[in-house]
PDB file of C-alpha atoms and ligand atoms in Angstrom:
ATOM      1  CA  MET A   1     -13.033  -6.877  14.048  1.00  0.00           C
ATOM      2  CA  ALA A   2     -14.284  -4.280  11.863  1.00  0.00           C
ATOM      3  CA  LEU A   3     -15.591  -1.022  13.130  1.00  0.00           C
ATOM      4  CA  VAL A   4     -16.142   0.721   9.916  1.00  0.00           C
ATOM      5  CA  LEU A   5     -16.625  -1.183   6.575  1.00  0.00           C
ATOM      6  CA  LYS A   6     -17.108   0.568   3.313  1.00  0.00           C
ATOM      7  CA  LEU A   7     -17.433  -0.993  -0.055  1.00  0.00           C
ATOM      8  CA  PHE A   8     -17.372   0.447  -3.427  1.00  0.00           C
ATOM      9  CA  PHE A   9     -16.306  -0.191  -7.084  1.00  0.00           C
ATOM     10  CA  PHE A  10     -13.738   1.460  -8.875  1.00  0.00           C
ATOM     11  CA  SER A  11     -11.535   0.682 -11.943  1.00  0.00           C
ATOM     12  CA  LEU A  12      -7.861   1.197 -12.297  1.00  0.00           C
ATOM     13  CA  LEU A  13      -5.948   1.218 -15.654  1.00  0.00           C
ATOM     14  CA  LEU A  14      -3.188  -1.255 -14.906  1.00  0.00           C
ATOM     15  CA  PRO A  15      -0.344  -1.855 -14.710  1.00  0.00           C
ATOM     16  CA  LEU A  16       1.524   1.016 -16.291  1.00  0.00           C
ATOM     17  CA  SER A  17      -0.512   4.109 -15.526  1.00  0.00           C
ATOM     18  CA  TYR A  18      -0.770   5.744 -12.009  1.00  0.00           C
ATOM     19  CA  CYS A  19      -2.926   8.825 -11.337  1.00  0.00           C
ATOM     20  CA  ALA A  20      -3.035  11.766  -9.094  1.00  0.00           C
ATOM     21  CA  ASP A  21      -5.964  10.182  -7.057  1.00  0.00           C
ATOM     22  CA  PRO A  22      -4.463   7.964  -4.254  1.00  0.00           C
ATOM     23  CA  ILE A  23      -5.726   4.158  -3.901  1.00  0.00           C
ATOM     24  CA  ALA A  24      -6.352   4.884  -0.186  1.00  0.00           C
ATOM     25  CA  HIS A  25      -6.081   7.526   2.339  1.00  0.00           C
ATOM     26  CA  TYR A  26      -6.197   7.886   5.986  1.00  0.00           C
ATOM     27  CA  CYS A  27      -6.772  11.330   7.830  1.00  0.00           C
ATOM     28  CA  ALA A  28      -7.003  12.106  11.484  1.00  0.00           C
ATOM     29  CA  GLN A  29      -6.288  14.885  14.242  1.00  0.00           C
ATOM     30  CA  ASN A  30      -7.665  18.262  13.254  1.00  0.00           C
ATOM     31  CA  TYR A  31      -5.367  21.222  14.054  1.00  0.00           C
ATOM     32  CA  THR A  32      -5.758  24.815  14.135  1.00  0.00           C
ATOM     33  CA  SER A  33      -2.189  26.044  14.827  1.00  0.00           C
ATOM     34  CA  ASN A  34      -0.450  27.946  12.078  1.00  0.00           C
ATOM     35  CA  GLN A  35       2.843  26.474  13.097  1.00  0.00           C
ATOM     36  CA  THR A  36       1.649  22.943  12.695  1.00  0.00           C
ATOM     37  CA  GLN A  37       0.673  23.836   9.035  1.00  0.00           C
ATOM     38  CA  ILE A  38       4.250  25.370   8.458  1.00  0.00           C
ATOM     39  CA  ASN A  39       5.912  22.147   9.955  1.00  0.00           C
ATOM     40  CA  ILE A  40       3.679  19.755   7.719  1.00  0.00           C
ATOM     41  CA  ASN A  41       4.453  21.860   4.692  1.00  0.00           C
ATOM     42  CA  GLN A  42       8.228  21.495   5.499  1.00  0.00           C
ATOM     43  CA  VAL A  43       8.038  17.885   6.092  1.00  0.00           C
ATOM     44  CA  ILE A  44       6.139  17.236   2.757  1.00  0.00           C
ATOM     45  CA  SER A  45       8.741  19.341   1.160  1.00  0.00           C
ATOM     46  CA  ASP A  46      11.803  17.451   2.703  1.00  0.00           C
ATOM     47  CA  LEU A  47      10.068  13.965   2.046  1.00  0.00           C
ATOM     48  CA  THR A  48       9.436  14.782  -1.709  1.00  0.00           C
ATOM     49  CA  THR A  49      13.100  15.608  -2.145  1.00  0.00           C
ATOM     50  CA  SER A  50      14.802  13.128  -0.112  1.00  0.00           C
ATOM     51  CA  ALA A  51      12.775  10.188  -0.881  1.00  0.00           C
ATOM     52  CA  SER A  52      13.199  10.802  -4.738  1.00  0.00           C
ATOM     53  CA  VAL A  53      16.721   9.886  -4.006  1.00  0.00           C
ATOM     54  CA  GLY A  54      16.889   6.206  -2.982  1.00  0.00           C
ATOM     55  CA  GLY A  55      13.300   5.762  -2.658  1.00  0.00           C
ATOM     56  CA  PHE A  56      13.020   6.229   1.229  1.00  0.00           C
ATOM     57  CA  ALA A  57      13.124   8.955   3.700  1.00  0.00           C
ATOM     58  CA  VAL A  58      12.104  10.048   7.269  1.00  0.00           C
ATOM     59  CA  THR A  59      12.133  13.405   8.705  1.00  0.00           C
ATOM     60  CA  SER A  60      10.637  15.870  11.369  1.00  0.00           C
ATOM     61  CA  SER A  61      10.074  19.416  11.657  1.00  0.00           C
ATOM     62  CA  GLY A  62       9.391  21.986  14.522  1.00  0.00           C
ATOM     63  CA  ASN A  63       9.798  21.687  18.263  1.00  0.00           C
ATOM     64  CA  GLY A  64       7.606  20.444  21.123  1.00  0.00           C
ATOM     65  CA  ASN A  65       4.006  19.753  20.523  1.00  0.00           C
ATOM     66  CA  ASP A  66       4.087  21.300  17.081  1.00  0.00           C
ATOM     67  CA  THR A  67       6.621  18.625  16.051  1.00  0.00           C
ATOM     68  CA  ILE A  68       5.699  16.788  12.722  1.00  0.00           C
ATOM     69  CA  TYR A  69       7.218  13.538  11.749  1.00  0.00           C
ATOM     70  CA  GLY A  70       7.223  12.161   8.100  1.00  0.00           C
ATOM     71  CA  LEU A  71       7.935   9.168   6.257  1.00  0.00           C
ATOM     72  CA  ALA A  72       8.059   8.515   2.357  1.00  0.00           C
ATOM     73  CA  GLN A  73       8.684   5.207   0.512  1.00  0.00           C
ATOM     74  CA  CYS A  74       8.501   4.263  -3.135  1.00  0.00           C
ATOM     75  CA  ARG A  75       7.791   0.658  -4.048  1.00  0.00           C
ATOM     76  CA  GLY A  76      11.196  -0.859  -4.238  1.00  0.00           C
ATOM     77  CA  ASP A  77      10.921  -1.799  -7.858  1.00  0.00           C
ATOM     78  CA  VAL A  78       9.809   1.568  -9.456  1.00  0.00           C
ATOM     79  CA  SER A  79      12.184   3.672 -11.485  1.00  0.00           C
ATOM     80  CA  ALA A  80      13.573   6.872  -9.949  1.00  0.00           C
ATOM     81  CA  SER A  81      11.461   8.914 -12.148  1.00  0.00           C
ATOM     82  CA  ASP A  82       8.246   7.174 -11.305  1.00  0.00           C
ATOM     83  CA  CYS A  83       8.953   7.494  -7.775  1.00  0.00           C
ATOM     84  CA  SER A  84       9.663  11.119  -8.059  1.00  0.00           C
ATOM     85  CA  ALA A  85       6.567  11.706  -9.924  1.00  0.00           C
ATOM     86  CA  CYS A  86       4.639   9.536  -7.431  1.00  0.00           C
ATOM     87  CA  LEU A  87       6.002  11.543  -4.500  1.00  0.00           C
ATOM     88  CA  SER A  88       4.921  14.871  -6.195  1.00  0.00           C
ATOM     89  CA  SER A  89       1.599  13.658  -6.611  1.00  0.00           C
ATOM     90  CA  ALA A  90       1.207  12.908  -2.984  1.00  0.00           C
ATOM     91  CA  ALA A  91       2.701  16.101  -1.883  1.00  0.00           C
ATOM     92  CA  LYS A  92       0.024  17.971  -4.043  1.00  0.00           C
ATOM     93  CA  GLN A  93      -2.734  15.732  -2.843  1.00  0.00           C
ATOM     94  CA  PHE A  94      -2.371  16.097   0.972  1.00  0.00           C
ATOM     95  CA  PRO A  95      -4.175  19.410   1.455  1.00  0.00           C
ATOM     96  CA  VAL A  96      -6.849  18.073  -0.866  1.00  0.00           C
ATOM     97  CA  ALA A  97      -7.518  14.537   0.721  1.00  0.00           C
ATOM     98  CA  CYS A  98      -6.543  15.607   4.399  1.00  0.00           C
ATOM     99  CA  PRO A  99      -7.104  19.337   4.873  1.00  0.00           C
ATOM    100  CA  LYS A 100      -6.267  20.633   8.330  1.00  0.00           C
ATOM    101  CA  GLN A 101      -5.267  17.009   9.527  1.00  0.00           C
ATOM    102  CA  ALA A 102      -2.038  16.261  11.442  1.00  0.00           C
ATOM    103  CA  ASP A 103      -2.172  12.509  10.861  1.00  0.00           C
ATOM    104  CA  ALA A 104      -2.316  11.993   7.184  1.00  0.00           C
ATOM    105  CA  ARG A 105      -1.431   8.850   5.029  1.00  0.00           C
ATOM    106  CA  LEU A 106      -1.613   8.368   1.355  1.00  0.00           C
ATOM    107  CA  TRP A 107      -1.110   5.264  -0.628  1.00  0.00           C
ATOM    108  CA  TYR A 108      -0.412   5.016  -4.374  1.00  0.00           C
ATOM    109  CA  ASP A 109       0.632   2.152  -6.485  1.00  0.00           C
ATOM    110  CA  TYR A 110       4.156   3.499  -6.698  1.00  0.00           C
ATOM    111  CA  CYS A 111       4.656   5.316  -3.283  1.00  0.00           C
ATOM    112  CA  PHE A 112       3.394   5.866   0.244  1.00  0.00           C
ATOM    113  CA  MET A 113       3.746   8.929   2.124  1.00  0.00           C
ATOM    114  CA  ARG A 114       2.438   9.969   5.747  1.00  0.00           C
ATOM    115  CA  TYR A 115       3.029  12.516   8.496  1.00  0.00           C
ATOM    116  CA  ASP A 116       1.953  12.739  12.125  1.00  0.00           C
ATOM    117  CA  THR A 117       2.410  14.517  15.327  1.00  0.00           C
ATOM    118  CA  ASN A 118       3.496  11.234  16.952  1.00  0.00           C
ATOM    119  CA  ASN A 119       6.874   9.931  16.146  1.00  0.00           C
ATOM    120  CA  PHE A 120       5.912   6.574  14.562  1.00  0.00           C
ATOM    121  CA  VAL A 121       9.180   5.836  12.991  1.00  0.00           C
ATOM    122  CA  GLY A 122      10.265   2.251  13.543  1.00  0.00           C
ATOM    123  CA  GLN A 123       6.887   1.212  14.979  1.00  0.00           C
ATOM    124  CA  SER A 124       4.708  -1.126  13.060  1.00  0.00           C
ATOM    125  CA  ASP A 125       1.116  -0.093  12.499  1.00  0.00           C
ATOM    126  CA  THR A 126      -1.655  -2.439  11.402  1.00  0.00           C
ATOM    127  CA  GLY A 127      -4.487  -0.247  12.875  1.00  0.00           C
ATOM    128  CA  PHE A 128      -5.864   0.552   9.565  1.00  0.00           C
ATOM    129  CA  VAL A 129      -6.317  -1.720   6.473  1.00  0.00           C
ATOM    130  CA  THR A 130      -7.330  -1.155   2.946  1.00  0.00           C
ATOM    131  CA  ILE A 131      -8.199  -4.240   1.008  1.00  0.00           C
ATOM    132  CA  LEU A 132      -8.753  -4.300  -2.899  1.00  0.00           C
ATOM    133  CA  TYR A 133      -9.939  -7.527  -4.506  1.00  0.00           C
ATOM    134  CA  ASN A 134     -10.578  -8.227  -8.049  1.00  0.00           C
ATOM    135  CA  VAL A 135     -14.401  -8.681  -8.685  1.00  0.00           C
ATOM    136  CA  GLN A 136     -13.428 -11.429 -11.117  1.00  0.00           C
ATOM    137  CA  ASN A 137     -12.739 -14.908  -9.792  1.00  0.00           C
ATOM    138  CA  ALA A 138     -10.032 -17.345 -10.740  1.00  0.00           C
ATOM    139  CA  THR A 139     -10.933 -20.629 -12.601  1.00  0.00           C
ATOM    140  CA  ASP A 140     -10.163 -23.791 -10.456  1.00  0.00           C
ATOM    141  CA  PRO A 141     -10.398 -21.322  -7.365  1.00  0.00           C
ATOM    142  CA  ASP A 142      -9.329 -23.667  -4.783  1.00  0.00           C
ATOM    143  CA  ALA A 143      -6.157 -24.759  -6.319  1.00  0.00           C
ATOM    144  CA  PHE A 144      -5.636 -21.120  -7.211  1.00  0.00           C
ATOM    145  CA  ASP A 145      -5.943 -20.094  -3.513  1.00  0.00           C
ATOM    146  CA  LYS A 146      -3.411 -22.637  -2.568  1.00  0.00           C
ATOM    147  CA  ALA A 147      -0.930 -21.395  -5.337  1.00  0.00           C
ATOM    148  CA  VAL A 148      -1.556 -17.690  -4.116  1.00  0.00           C
ATOM    149  CA  ARG A 149      -0.928 -18.654  -0.440  1.00  0.00           C
ATOM    150  CA  LYS A 150       2.311 -20.335  -1.319  1.00  0.00           C
ATOM    151  CA  LEU A 151       3.546 -17.680  -3.421  1.00  0.00           C
ATOM    152  CA  VAL A 152       2.468 -14.756  -1.045  1.00  0.00           C
ATOM    153  CA  LYS A 153       4.264 -16.522   1.599  1.00  0.00           C
ATOM    154  CA  LYS A 154       7.580 -16.725  -0.430  1.00  0.00           C
ATOM    155  CA  ALA A 155       7.221 -13.175  -1.299  1.00  0.00           C
ATOM    156  CA  ASN A 156       6.906 -12.385   2.431  1.00  0.00           C
ATOM    157  CA  SER A 157       9.887 -14.420   3.235  1.00  0.00           C
ATOM    158  CA  ASP A 158      11.897 -12.517   0.451  1.00  0.00           C
ATOM    159  CA  ALA A 159      10.873  -9.131   2.103  1.00  0.00           C
ATOM    160  CA  VAL A 160      12.123 -10.086   5.388  1.00  0.00           C
ATOM    161  CA  SER A 161      15.397 -11.551   4.188  1.00  0.00           C
ATOM    162  CA  ALA A 162      18.686  -9.435   4.577  1.00  0.00           C
ATOM    163  CA  GLY A 163      19.519  -7.378   1.613  1.00  0.00           C
ATOM    164  CA  SER A 164      15.957  -7.273   0.169  1.00  0.00           C
ATOM    165  CA  GLY A 165      15.536  -3.716   0.786  1.00  0.00           C
ATOM    166  CA  SER A 166      12.017  -4.837   2.455  1.00  0.00           C
ATOM    167  CA  LEU A 167      10.732  -5.881  -0.999  1.00  0.00           C
ATOM    168  CA  GLY A 168       9.644  -9.324  -2.156  1.00  0.00           C
ATOM    169  CA  ARG A 169       8.731 -10.262  -5.710  1.00  0.00           C
ATOM    170  CA  GLU A 170       7.499 -13.752  -6.764  1.00  0.00           C
ATOM    171  CA  LYS A 171       6.163 -15.473  -9.950  1.00  0.00           C
ATOM    172  CA  THR A 172       4.590 -18.798 -10.460  1.00  0.00           C
ATOM    173  CA  ASN A 173       3.028 -20.708 -13.345  1.00  0.00           C
ATOM    174  CA  PHE A 174      -0.326 -21.526 -12.407  1.00  0.00           C
ATOM    175  CA  THR A 175      -1.240 -23.171 -15.729  1.00  0.00           C
ATOM    176  CA  GLU A 176       0.573 -23.260 -18.934  1.00  0.00           C
ATOM    177  CA  TYR A 177      -0.993 -19.947 -19.648  1.00  0.00           C
ATOM    178  CA  ILE A 178      -1.636 -18.304 -16.439  1.00  0.00           C
ATOM    179  CA  ASN A 179       1.004 -16.869 -14.049  1.00  0.00           C
ATOM    180  CA  ILE A 180       0.523 -15.547 -10.722  1.00  0.00           C
ATOM    181  CA  TYR A 181       2.712 -12.451  -9.530  1.00  0.00           C
ATOM    182  CA  ALA A 182       3.076 -11.491  -6.015  1.00  0.00           C
ATOM    183  CA  LEU A 183       4.655  -8.642  -4.138  1.00  0.00           C
ATOM    184  CA  ALA A 184       5.301  -7.932  -0.513  1.00  0.00           C
ATOM    185  CA  GLN A 185       6.781  -4.941   1.036  1.00  0.00           C
ATOM    186  CA  CYS A 186       7.289  -3.248   4.425  1.00  0.00           C
ATOM    187  CA  THR A 187       8.342   0.335   5.086  1.00  0.00           C
ATOM    188  CA  ARG A 188      12.034   0.474   5.676  1.00  0.00           C
ATOM    189  CA  ASP A 189      11.960   1.818   9.105  1.00  0.00           C
ATOM    190  CA  LEU A 190      10.930  -1.639  10.482  1.00  0.00           C
ATOM    191  CA  GLN A 191      13.009  -4.039  12.042  1.00  0.00           C
ATOM    192  CA  PRO A 192      12.849  -7.566  10.156  1.00  0.00           C
ATOM    193  CA  LEU A 193      10.775  -9.173  13.078  1.00  0.00           C
ATOM    194  CA  ASP A 194       8.128  -6.284  13.030  1.00  0.00           C
ATOM    195  CA  CYS A 195       8.182  -6.562   9.079  1.00  0.00           C
ATOM    196  CA  ALA A 196       7.603 -10.212   9.381  1.00  0.00           C
ATOM    197  CA  GLN A 197       4.788  -9.863  11.726  1.00  0.00           C
ATOM    198  CA  CYS A 198       3.048  -7.092   9.702  1.00  0.00           C
ATOM    199  CA  LEU A 199       3.258  -9.257   6.535  1.00  0.00           C
ATOM    200  CA  TRP A 200       2.015 -12.417   8.133  1.00  0.00           C
ATOM    201  CA  SER A 201      -0.813 -10.338   9.624  1.00  0.00           C
ATOM    202  CA  THR A 202      -2.042  -9.589   6.136  1.00  0.00           C
ATOM    203  CA  LEU A 203      -2.692 -13.130   5.616  1.00  0.00           C
ATOM    204  CA  GLN A 204      -5.825 -13.200   8.012  1.00  0.00           C
ATOM    205  CA  TYR A 205      -7.638 -11.209   5.381  1.00  0.00           C
ATOM    206  CA  PHE A 206      -7.053 -13.675   2.486  1.00  0.00           C
ATOM    207  CA  PRO A 207      -9.755 -16.079   3.381  1.00  0.00           C
ATOM    208  CA  ILE A 208     -12.385 -13.294   3.968  1.00  0.00           C
ATOM    209  CA  TYR A 209     -11.560 -10.964   1.019  1.00  0.00           C
ATOM    210  CA  CYS A 210      -9.047 -12.454  -1.367  1.00  0.00           C
ATOM    211  CA  SER A 211     -10.573 -16.131  -1.667  1.00  0.00           C
ATOM    212  CA  HIS A 212     -11.043 -17.148  -5.239  1.00  0.00           C
ATOM    213  CA  ARG A 213     -10.151 -13.714  -6.580  1.00  0.00           C
ATOM    214  CA  ARG A 214      -7.957 -13.135  -9.456  1.00  0.00           C
ATOM    215  CA  GLY A 215      -6.043 -10.374  -7.749  1.00  0.00           C
ATOM    216  CA  CYS A 216      -5.971  -8.802  -4.369  1.00  0.00           C
ATOM    217  CA  ARG A 217      -4.086  -6.278  -2.274  1.00  0.00           C
ATOM    218  CA  VAL A 218      -3.862  -5.788   1.470  1.00  0.00           C
ATOM    219  CA  LEU A 219      -2.524  -2.293   2.299  1.00  0.00           C
ATOM    220  CA  TYR A 220      -1.445  -1.507   5.993  1.00  0.00           C
ATOM    221  CA  THR A 221       0.397   1.542   6.938  1.00  0.00           C
ATOM    222  CA  SER A 222       3.570  -0.315   7.703  1.00  0.00           C
ATOM    223  CA  CYS A 223       3.423  -3.147   4.978  1.00  0.00           C
ATOM    224  CA  MET A 224       1.596  -4.435   2.085  1.00  0.00           C
ATOM    225  CA  VAL A 225       1.134  -7.471  -0.068  1.00  0.00           C
ATOM    226  CA  ARG A 226      -0.496  -7.787  -3.606  1.00  0.00           C
ATOM    227  CA  TYR A 227      -1.073 -10.685  -6.184  1.00  0.00           C
ATOM    228  CA  GLU A 228      -2.281 -10.502  -9.654  1.00  0.00           C
ATOM    229  CA  ILE A 229      -2.464 -12.832 -12.683  1.00  0.00           C
ATOM    230  CA  TYR A 230      -0.995  -9.922 -14.765  1.00  0.00           C
ATOM    231  CA  PRO A 231       2.696  -8.671 -14.437  1.00  0.00           C
ATOM    232  CA  PHE A 232       2.491  -5.496 -12.232  1.00  0.00           C
ATOM    233  CA  TYR A 233       5.853  -5.191 -10.789  1.00  0.00           C
ATOM    234  CA  PHE A 234       9.189  -4.261 -12.331  1.00  0.00           C
ATOM    235  CA  PRO A 235      10.938  -5.420 -14.355  1.00  0.00           C
ATOM    236  CA  LEU A 236       7.877  -6.245 -16.081  1.00  0.00           C
ATOM    237  CA  ASP A 237       7.523 -10.064 -17.230  1.00  0.00           C
ATOM    238  CA  GLY A 238       7.998  -9.833 -21.026  1.00  0.00           C
ATOM    239  CA  ASN A 239       6.374 -13.029 -22.064  1.00  0.00           C
ATOM    240  CA  ALA A 240       2.929 -12.398 -20.300  1.00  0.00           C
ATOM    241  CA  LYS A 241       0.123 -10.204 -21.629  1.00  0.00           C
ATOM    242  CA  ILE A 242      -0.446  -6.980 -20.119  1.00  0.00           C
ATOM    243  CA  SER A 243      -3.879  -6.445 -18.553  1.00  0.00           C
ATOM    244  CA  GLY A 244      -6.436  -3.882 -19.816  1.00  0.00           C
ATOM    245  CA  VAL A 245      -8.818  -2.783 -17.019  1.00  0.00           C
ATOM    246  CA  ASP A 246      -9.544  -4.805 -13.954  1.00  0.00           C
ATOM    247  CA  LYS A 247     -12.239  -3.831 -11.553  1.00  0.00           C
ATOM    248  CA  TYR A 248     -11.604  -3.999  -7.857  1.00  0.00           C
ATOM    249  CA  THR A 249     -13.732  -3.700  -4.887  1.00  0.00           C
ATOM    250  CA  LYS A 250     -12.398  -1.721  -1.788  1.00  0.00           C
ATOM    251  CA  ALA A 251     -12.985  -2.549   1.929  1.00  0.00           C
ATOM    252  CA  ILE A 252     -11.634  -0.300   4.554  1.00  0.00           C
ATOM    253  CA  LEU A 253     -11.275  -1.608   8.058  1.00  0.00           C
ATOM    254  CA  HIS A 254     -10.119  -0.304  11.587  1.00  0.00           C
ATOM    255  CA  PRO A 255      -9.154  -3.505  13.211  1.00  0.00           C
ATOM    256  CA  HIS A 256      -8.142  -1.628  16.498  1.00  0.00           C
TER     257      HIS A 256
HETATM  258  C1  NAG B   6     -12.366  17.700  11.986  1.00  0.00           C
HETATM  259  O1  NAG B   6     -12.851  18.731  11.018  1.00  0.00           O
HETATM  260  C2  NAG B   6     -13.667  18.253   9.966  1.00  0.00           C
HETATM  261  C3  NAG B   6     -13.890  19.389   9.088  1.00  0.00           C
HETATM  262  O2  NAG B   6     -13.744  20.698   9.488  1.00  0.00           O
HETATM  263  C4  NAG B   6     -15.117  18.061  10.784  1.00  0.00           C
HETATM  264  O3  NAG B   6     -16.063  17.609   9.869  1.00  0.00           O
HETATM  265  C5  NAG B   6     -14.749  16.797  11.791  1.00  0.00           C
HETATM  266  O4  NAG B   6     -15.910  16.900  12.523  1.00  0.00           O
HETATM  267  C6  NAG B   6     -13.603  17.392  12.745  1.00  0.00           C
HETATM  268  N1  NAG B   6     -13.472  16.132  13.493  1.00  0.00           N
HETATM  269  C7  NAG B   6     -13.074  16.248  14.837  1.00  0.00           C
HETATM  270  C8  NAG B   6     -12.729  14.995  15.655  1.00  0.00           C
HETATM  271  O5  NAG B   6     -13.185  17.246  15.436  1.00  0.00           O
HETATM  272  C1  NAG B   7      -2.628  32.180  11.199  1.00  0.00           C
HETATM  273  O1  NAG B   7      -2.805  32.513   9.925  1.00  0.00           O
HETATM  274  C2  NAG B   7      -3.694  33.287   9.667  1.00  0.00           C
HETATM  275  C3  NAG B   7      -3.800  33.345   7.983  1.00  0.00           C
HETATM  276  O2  NAG B   7      -2.517  33.638   7.456  1.00  0.00           O
HETATM  277  C4  NAG B   7      -3.663  34.682  10.191  1.00  0.00           C
HETATM  278  O3  NAG B   7      -4.804  35.449   9.829  1.00  0.00           O
HETATM  279  C5  NAG B   7      -3.479  34.367  11.700  1.00  0.00           C
HETATM  280  O4  NAG B   7      -3.234  35.652  12.284  1.00  0.00           O
HETATM  281  C6  NAG B   7      -2.485  33.639  12.158  1.00  0.00           C
HETATM  282  N1  NAG B   7      -2.357  33.258  13.539  1.00  0.00           N
HETATM  283  C7  NAG B   7      -1.422  33.291  14.293  1.00  0.00           C
HETATM  284  C8  NAG B   7      -1.716  32.879  15.799  1.00  0.00           C
HETATM  285  O5  NAG B   7      -0.339  33.558  13.844  1.00  0.00           O
HETATM  286  C1  NAG B   8       0.848  23.409  21.827  1.00  0.00           C
HETATM  287  O1  NAG B   8       0.911  24.077  23.075  1.00  0.00           O
HETATM  288  C2  NAG B   8       0.696  25.354  22.962  1.00  0.00           C
HETATM  289  C3  NAG B   8       0.672  25.834  24.374  1.00  0.00           C
HETATM  290  O2  NAG B   8       0.270  25.150  25.391  1.00  0.00           O
HETATM  291  C4  NAG B   8      -0.841  25.571  22.419  1.00  0.00           C
HETATM  292  O3  NAG B   8      -1.175  26.966  22.323  1.00  0.00           O
HETATM  293  C5  NAG B   8      -0.841  24.887  21.066  1.00  0.00           C
HETATM  294  O4  NAG B   8      -2.074  24.994  20.359  1.00  0.00           O
HETATM  295  C6  NAG B   8      -0.281  23.623  21.078  1.00  0.00           C
HETATM  296  N1  NAG B   8      -0.078  22.964  19.677  1.00  0.00           N
HETATM  297  C7  NAG B   8      -0.749  21.804  19.388  1.00  0.00           C
HETATM  298  C8  NAG B   8      -0.477  21.467  18.089  1.00  0.00           C
HETATM  299  O5  NAG B   8      -1.172  21.134  20.273  1.00  0.00           O
HETATM  300  C1  NAG B   9     -16.109 -15.092  -6.310  1.00  0.00           C
HETATM  301  O1  NAG B   9     -15.789 -16.050  -5.303  1.00  0.00           O
HETATM  302  C2  NAG B   9     -16.298 -15.437  -4.157  1.00  0.00           C
HETATM  303  C3  NAG B   9     -15.743 -16.336  -2.793  1.00  0.00           C
HETATM  304  O2  NAG B   9     -16.124 -17.591  -3.098  1.00  0.00           O
HETATM  305  C4  NAG B   9     -17.705 -15.374  -4.072  1.00  0.00           C
HETATM  306  O3  NAG B   9     -18.277 -14.797  -2.855  1.00  0.00           O
HETATM  307  C5  NAG B   9     -18.136 -14.474  -5.194  1.00  0.00           C
HETATM  308  O4  NAG B   9     -19.544 -14.364  -5.377  1.00  0.00           O
HETATM  309  C6  NAG B   9     -17.671 -14.828  -6.620  1.00  0.00           C
HETATM  310  N1  NAG B   9     -17.681 -13.810  -7.649  1.00  0.00           N
HETATM  311  C7  NAG B   9     -18.217 -14.265  -8.849  1.00  0.00           C
HETATM  312  C8  NAG B   9     -18.254 -13.027  -9.793  1.00  0.00           C
HETATM  313  O5  NAG B   9     -18.210 -15.371  -9.217  1.00  0.00           O
HETATM  314  C1  NAG B  10       5.493 -24.547 -14.881  1.00  0.00           C
HETATM  315  O1  NAG B  10       6.805 -24.368 -15.436  1.00  0.00           O
HETATM  316  C2  NAG B  10       7.690 -25.525 -14.973  1.00  0.00           C
HETATM  317  C3  NAG B  10       9.148 -25.184 -15.511  1.00  0.00           C
HETATM  318  O2  NAG B  10       9.043 -24.592 -16.718  1.00  0.00           O
HETATM  319  C4  NAG B  10       6.939 -26.832 -16.080  1.00  0.00           C
HETATM  320  O3  NAG B  10       7.759 -27.770 -15.569  1.00  0.00           O
HETATM  321  C5  NAG B  10       5.558 -27.107 -15.448  1.00  0.00           C
HETATM  322  O4  NAG B  10       5.012 -28.104 -16.311  1.00  0.00           O
HETATM  323  C6  NAG B  10       4.733 -25.724 -15.565  1.00  0.00           C
HETATM  324  N1  NAG B  10       3.412 -26.088 -14.943  1.00  0.00           N
HETATM  325  C7  NAG B  10       2.397 -25.756 -15.624  1.00  0.00           C
HETATM  326  C8  NAG B  10       1.028 -26.055 -14.899  1.00  0.00           C
HETATM  327  O5  NAG B  10       2.205 -25.254 -16.780  1.00  0.00           O
END
């Protein structure tokens, strides 16, 4: 299944901060054409502006084989100002993360942006996956995994249901003192059935990477799921204590 697997450690300040470095990136397809560069710049600029309003945008620029297609989406629960700030970070980061690459994707906590020479809009893409799992394990891990699975499935169903804006958020009390929070989201260009398939497909990685883990994220290009034992989605859960620094291990896979 995995052609490439890279593992390394990094820390994130959570849940309120986000930084200019993306949590994941994908770059492919070198180009040399000046027109391609012009079209990429135009797409990034359009996306930054239009996705700041409403949290989602698709666009294209150019003609024939120079055409560049783009999509940007903020996490459905973040504020307009966080959304806009995140999109601006992504716009600045593309030339750094993916120089001279015509297929580029950047994942942040609060937003996602991509462009490509192929018109990918409306097509589910699960060909690249980034997994971030907490280095710490839960207490009573088997019961915890069961609770996580149930909760993530609920969040997935929420994200697919009409009127959800492709976003699902769920919370459960695992013990009197420990809550589990889960979020699921698809890009808004997907039909509900494609969204559902994408989200269900994330579950295959849970036994391999997320088992016993206190928190875990599976990020595809077209959808993502995440769970934690601290509140990380908005509105923040007022009763729970906010986490300090959690450490995650990152795995990058190219399933096909
Ligand atoms: C793309 O460009 C980079 C940087 O110039 C180079 O290292 C890489 O080998 C190129 N990839 C292909 C497929 O040509
Ligand atoms: C592309 O841009 C570079 C740098 O601005 C310039 O030197 C070159 O002549 C341009 N090439 C074409 C085909 O326009
Ligand atoms: C598009 O086609 C033209 C003419 O065949 C070629 O010169 C150019 O490099 C192509 N651009 C890309 C991005 O493939
Ligand atoms: C956490 O659980 C996983 C899966 O059972 C195990 O491989 C790993 O060693 C555990 N890590 C710690 C820090 O206990
Ligand atoms: C979870 O919350 C429900 C409703 O408030 C309560 O009945 C239940 O006992 C709680 N479970 C645990 C394990 O604390």
